Amino acid sequence: NAGVTQTPKFQVLKTGQSMTLQCAQDMNHEYMSWYRQDPGMGLRLIHYSVGAGITDQGEVPNGYNVSRSTTEDFPLRLLSAAPSQTSVYFCASSLTPNPRETQYFGPGTRLLVL
Amino acid sequence: AQSVTQPDIHITVSEGASLELRCNYSYGATPYLFWYVQSPGQGLQLLLKYFSGDTLVQGIKGFEAEFKRSQSSFNLRKPSVHWSDAAEYFCAVGIEGFKTIFGAGTRLFVKA
């Protein structure tokens, strides 16, 4: 098992550009989520999905879109990048949406918006 | 509102010394509590978790944590720290609505 994979590892964008952060898992997990990690703020939930075709907003969803057409993939789209979106982005998955479940994290994508 | 507080931004301990990382949560229902560790440049890895039952839980790498409902705390401990334990540690609580709330993290430095 590769677990949770994320691409790219690093990205530099200019303000106003759009891009998609890719996330995939090969564990047949129902639940997938995106977090951003900023210094002193821990991880904050952007969007999550409890299954293919079902997504919902987390704590900080503005400026981001998601879709879940397959169980394996959960891409995060930045519509028009802003410097405030400079962050490290983590994708995570768990077997079910139950809050007891352990989440498995990808290695992260480091994004710089100029 | 639900929240997780880790009062210590960073802690420095000597190798071989004991460690305690503090975590307090605010949540009205029974909490599902987690400790994750993040090594530099890596994603998070689960150390241990608590749902119910024995309030002292054992995790990987020799870590343990104790749930104290009266203090709304879930502190992480290790009796003897190794240099490889240097990392950032996150306390988290799983709540209804398929969400997890993370604390801001505590960075552990280990000195020789």
Coordinates of C-alpha atoms in Angstrom, one line a residue:
Chain A
N1 CA 0.0 0.0 0.0
A2 CA 1.2 3.5 -0.9
G3 CA -1.1 4.9 1.8
V4 CA -2.0 8.6 1.2
T5 CA -0.1 10.3 -1.6
Q6 CA 0.0 14.0 -2.5
T7 CA 1.3 15.9 -5.5
P8 CA 3.1 18.2 -5.9
K9 CA 5.4 18.4 -2.9
F10 CA 6.2 22.1 -3.6
Q11 CA 4.5 24.7 -5.7
V12 CA 5.0 28.4 -6.2
L13 CA 2.0 30.4 -7.6
K14 CA 1.4 34.0 -8.5
T15 CA -1.6 35.8 -7.1
G16 CA -4.7 35.0 -9.1
Q17 CA -3.4 31.8 -10.6
S18 CA -5.4 28.6 -10.1
M19 CA -4.2 25.1 -9.4
T20 CA -5.2 21.7 -8.2
L21 CA -3.5 19.8 -5.3
Q22 CA -3.9 16.1 -5.9
C23 CA -4.6 13.5 -3.1
A24 CA -5.1 9.8 -3.5
Q25 CA -5.4 6.8 -1.2
D26 CA -5.3 3.1 -1.9
M27 CA -6.8 1.9 1.4
N28 CA -10.5 2.0 0.3
H29 CA -11.2 4.7 2.9
E30 CA -14.6 6.3 2.9
Y31 CA -13.5 9.5 4.6
M32 CA -11.0 12.0 3.2
S33 CA -10.2 15.5 4.3
W34 CA -8.0 18.5 3.5
Y35 CA -6.2 20.5 6.2
R36 CA -3.9 23.5 6.1
Q37 CA -1.1 23.9 8.6
D38 CA 0.0 27.4 9.6
P39 CA 2.6 28.3 12.3
G40 CA 1.0 28.5 15.7
M41 CA -2.4 27.5 14.4
G42 CA -2.1 23.7 14.1
L43 CA -4.2 22.0 11.4
R44 CA -7.5 23.6 10.3
L45 CA -10.0 21.6 8.3
I46 CA -10.7 23.0 4.8
H47 CA -13.1 20.4 3.3
Y48 CA -14.0 16.8 3.8
S49 CA -15.8 14.0 2.1
V50 CA -17.6 11.0 3.7
G51 CA -17.8 9.1 0.4
A52 CA -17.7 9.4 -3.4
G53 CA -20.0 12.2 -4.5
I54 CA -20.4 13.7 -1.0
T55 CA -18.4 16.7 0.2
D56 CA -18.8 19.4 2.9
Q57 CA -17.1 22.4 4.2
G58 CA -14.8 22.5 7.2
E59 CA -13.5 25.4 9.2
V60 CA -11.8 27.4 6.5
P61 CA -13.4 26.6 3.1
N62 CA -13.3 30.0 1.4
G63 CA -11.2 30.1 -1.8
Y64 CA -11.1 26.3 -2.1
N65 CA -13.2 23.8 -4.0
V66 CA -13.3 20.0 -3.8
S67 CA -14.9 17.1 -5.5
R68 CA -14.9 13.4 -5.0
S69 CA -15.8 11.4 -8.1
T70 CA -14.0 8.2 -6.9
T71 CA -13.3 6.7 -3.6
E72 CA -9.5 7.0 -4.2
D73 CA -9.1 10.6 -5.2
F74 CA -9.9 13.9 -3.5
P75 CA -8.4 16.9 -5.3
L76 CA -8.3 20.4 -3.8
R77 CA -8.7 23.3 -6.1
L78 CA -7.5 26.8 -5.5
L79 CA -9.7 29.0 -7.7
S80 CA -7.7 32.3 -7.6
A81 CA -4.6 32.0 -5.4
A82 CA -4.0 34.7 -2.7
P83 CA -0.9 35.2 -0.5
S84 CA -3.1 34.2 2.5
Q85 CA -3.2 30.7 1.0
T86 CA 0.5 30.3 1.5
S87 CA 0.6 27.2 3.7
V88 CA 1.3 23.5 4.0
Y89 CA -1.6 21.4 2.9
F90 CA -2.2 17.9 4.2
C91 CA -4.7 15.4 2.9
A92 CA -5.9 12.7 5.3
S93 CA -8.1 9.6 5.1
S94 CA -9.8 7.2 7.5
L95 CA -11.7 4.0 7.0
T96 CA -15.0 5.5 8.0
P97 CA -16.3 9.0 9.0
N98 CA -16.6 8.0 12.6
P99 CA -14.7 10.5 14.8
R100 CA -13.1 7.6 16.6
E101 CA -11.2 6.6 13.5
T102 CA -7.5 7.2 13.1
Q103 CA -6.6 9.5 10.3
Y104 CA -3.7 8.7 7.9
F105 CA -1.9 11.7 6.6
G106 CA -0.1 12.3 3.3
P107 CA 3.3 13.9 3.3
G108 CA 2.0 17.4 2.5
T109 CA 2.2 20.0 -0.2
R110 CA 4.1 23.2 0.5
L111 CA 2.5 26.1 -1.3
L112 CA 3.9 29.6 -1.7
V113 CA 1.7 32.3 -3.3
L114 CA 3.5 35.5 -4.4
Chain B
A1 CA -17.3 26.2 20.9
Q2 CA -15.0 23.2 20.7
S3 CA -11.3 23.8 21.1
V4 CA -8.0 22.1 21.9
T5 CA -5.3 24.0 23.8
Q6 CA -1.7 23.1 24.0
P7 CA -0.2 25.6 26.4
D8 CA 3.4 25.1 25.5
I9 CA 4.6 26.2 22.1
H10 CA 7.9 24.5 22.6
I11 CA 9.6 22.4 25.3
T12 CA 13.3 21.4 25.6
V13 CA 14.3 18.3 27.6
S14 CA 17.5 16.5 28.0
E15 CA 17.9 13.1 26.5
G16 CA 16.9 10.5 29.1
A17 CA 14.7 12.9 31.0
S18 CA 11.0 12.4 31.4
L19 CA 8.5 14.3 29.3
E20 CA 5.0 15.6 29.8
L21 CA 3.1 17.5 27.1
R22 CA -0.1 19.2 28.2
C23 CA -3.4 19.2 26.3
N24 CA -6.8 20.7 27.4
Y25 CA -10.0 20.4 25.4
S26 CA -13.3 22.0 25.4
Y27 CA -16.2 19.8 24.2
G28 CA -19.6 19.1 25.7
A29 CA -19.9 15.5 24.8
T30 CA -17.7 12.4 25.3
P31 CA -14.5 13.3 23.5
Y32 CA -12.5 11.1 21.2
L33 CA -8.9 12.1 22.0
F34 CA -5.8 11.7 19.9
W35 CA -2.1 12.5 20.0
Y36 CA -0.3 12.7 16.7
V37 CA 3.4 13.3 16.0
Q38 CA 4.9 15.2 13.1
S39 CA 8.6 14.8 12.2
P40 CA 10.2 17.6 10.2
G41 CA 8.9 17.6 6.6
Q42 CA 6.5 14.7 7.2
G43 CA 2.8 14.2 7.7
L44 CA 1.2 13.3 11.0
Q45 CA 1.4 9.9 12.6
L46 CA -0.9 8.6 15.3
L47 CA 0.8 8.0 18.7
L48 CA -2.3 6.9 20.7
K49 CA -6.0 7.5 21.1
Y50 CA -8.6 7.4 23.8
F51 CA -12.4 6.6 23.5
S52 CA -13.5 5.0 26.8
G53 CA -12.5 2.7 29.5
D54 CA -9.1 2.8 31.2
T55 CA -8.0 6.4 31.4
L56 CA -4.3 5.6 30.9
V57 CA -3.6 4.6 27.3
Q58 CA -0.4 3.3 25.9
G59 CA 0.8 4.2 22.5
I60 CA 3.7 3.6 20.1
K61 CA 7.3 4.6 20.8
G62 CA 6.9 4.3 24.6
F63 CA 4.4 7.1 24.9
E64 CA 1.3 7.1 27.2
A65 CA -1.4 9.6 27.9
E66 CA -3.9 10.0 30.7
F67 CA -7.4 11.2 30.3
K68 CA -8.8 13.3 33.2
R69 CA -12.4 14.2 32.7
S70 CA -12.5 16.5 35.7
Q71 CA -9.7 18.6 34.3
S72 CA -10.6 18.2 30.6
S73 CA -7.1 17.1 30.0
F74 CA -5.3 14.5 28.0
N75 CA -1.6 14.9 28.8
L76 CA 1.1 12.9 26.9
R77 CA 4.0 11.4 28.8
K78 CA 7.2 9.5 28.2
P79 CA 9.5 8.3 31.0
S80 CA 12.8 8.7 29.1
V81 CA 13.1 10.8 26.0
H82 CA 15.3 9.8 23.1
W83 CA 16.9 12.2 20.6
S84 CA 14.7 10.7 17.9
D85 CA 11.6 12.0 19.8
A86 CA 12.4 15.6 18.7
A87 CA 9.3 16.5 16.6
E88 CA 6.1 18.5 16.8
Y89 CA 3.2 16.9 18.8
F90 CA -0.5 17.6 18.2
C91 CA -3.4 16.9 20.5
A92 CA -6.7 16.5 18.7
V93 CA -10.4 15.8 19.5
G94 CA -12.8 14.0 17.2
I95 CA -16.2 15.6 17.3
E96 CA -19.6 15.1 15.8
G97 CA -20.1 16.1 12.2
F98 CA -17.1 14.1 11.0
K99 CA -14.6 16.7 12.1
T100 CA -11.4 16.7 14.1
I101 CA -10.1 19.7 16.0
F102 CA -6.4 20.0 16.4
G103 CA -4.4 22.0 18.9
A104 CA -1.7 24.4 17.8
G105 CA 1.1 21.9 18.5
T106 CA 4.1 21.7 20.9
R107 CA 7.5 21.4 19.4
L108 CA 9.9 19.2 21.4
F109 CA 13.6 19.8 21.4
V110 CA 15.9 17.2 22.9
K111 CA 19.4 18.2 24.0
A112 CA 22.2 15.8 24.4

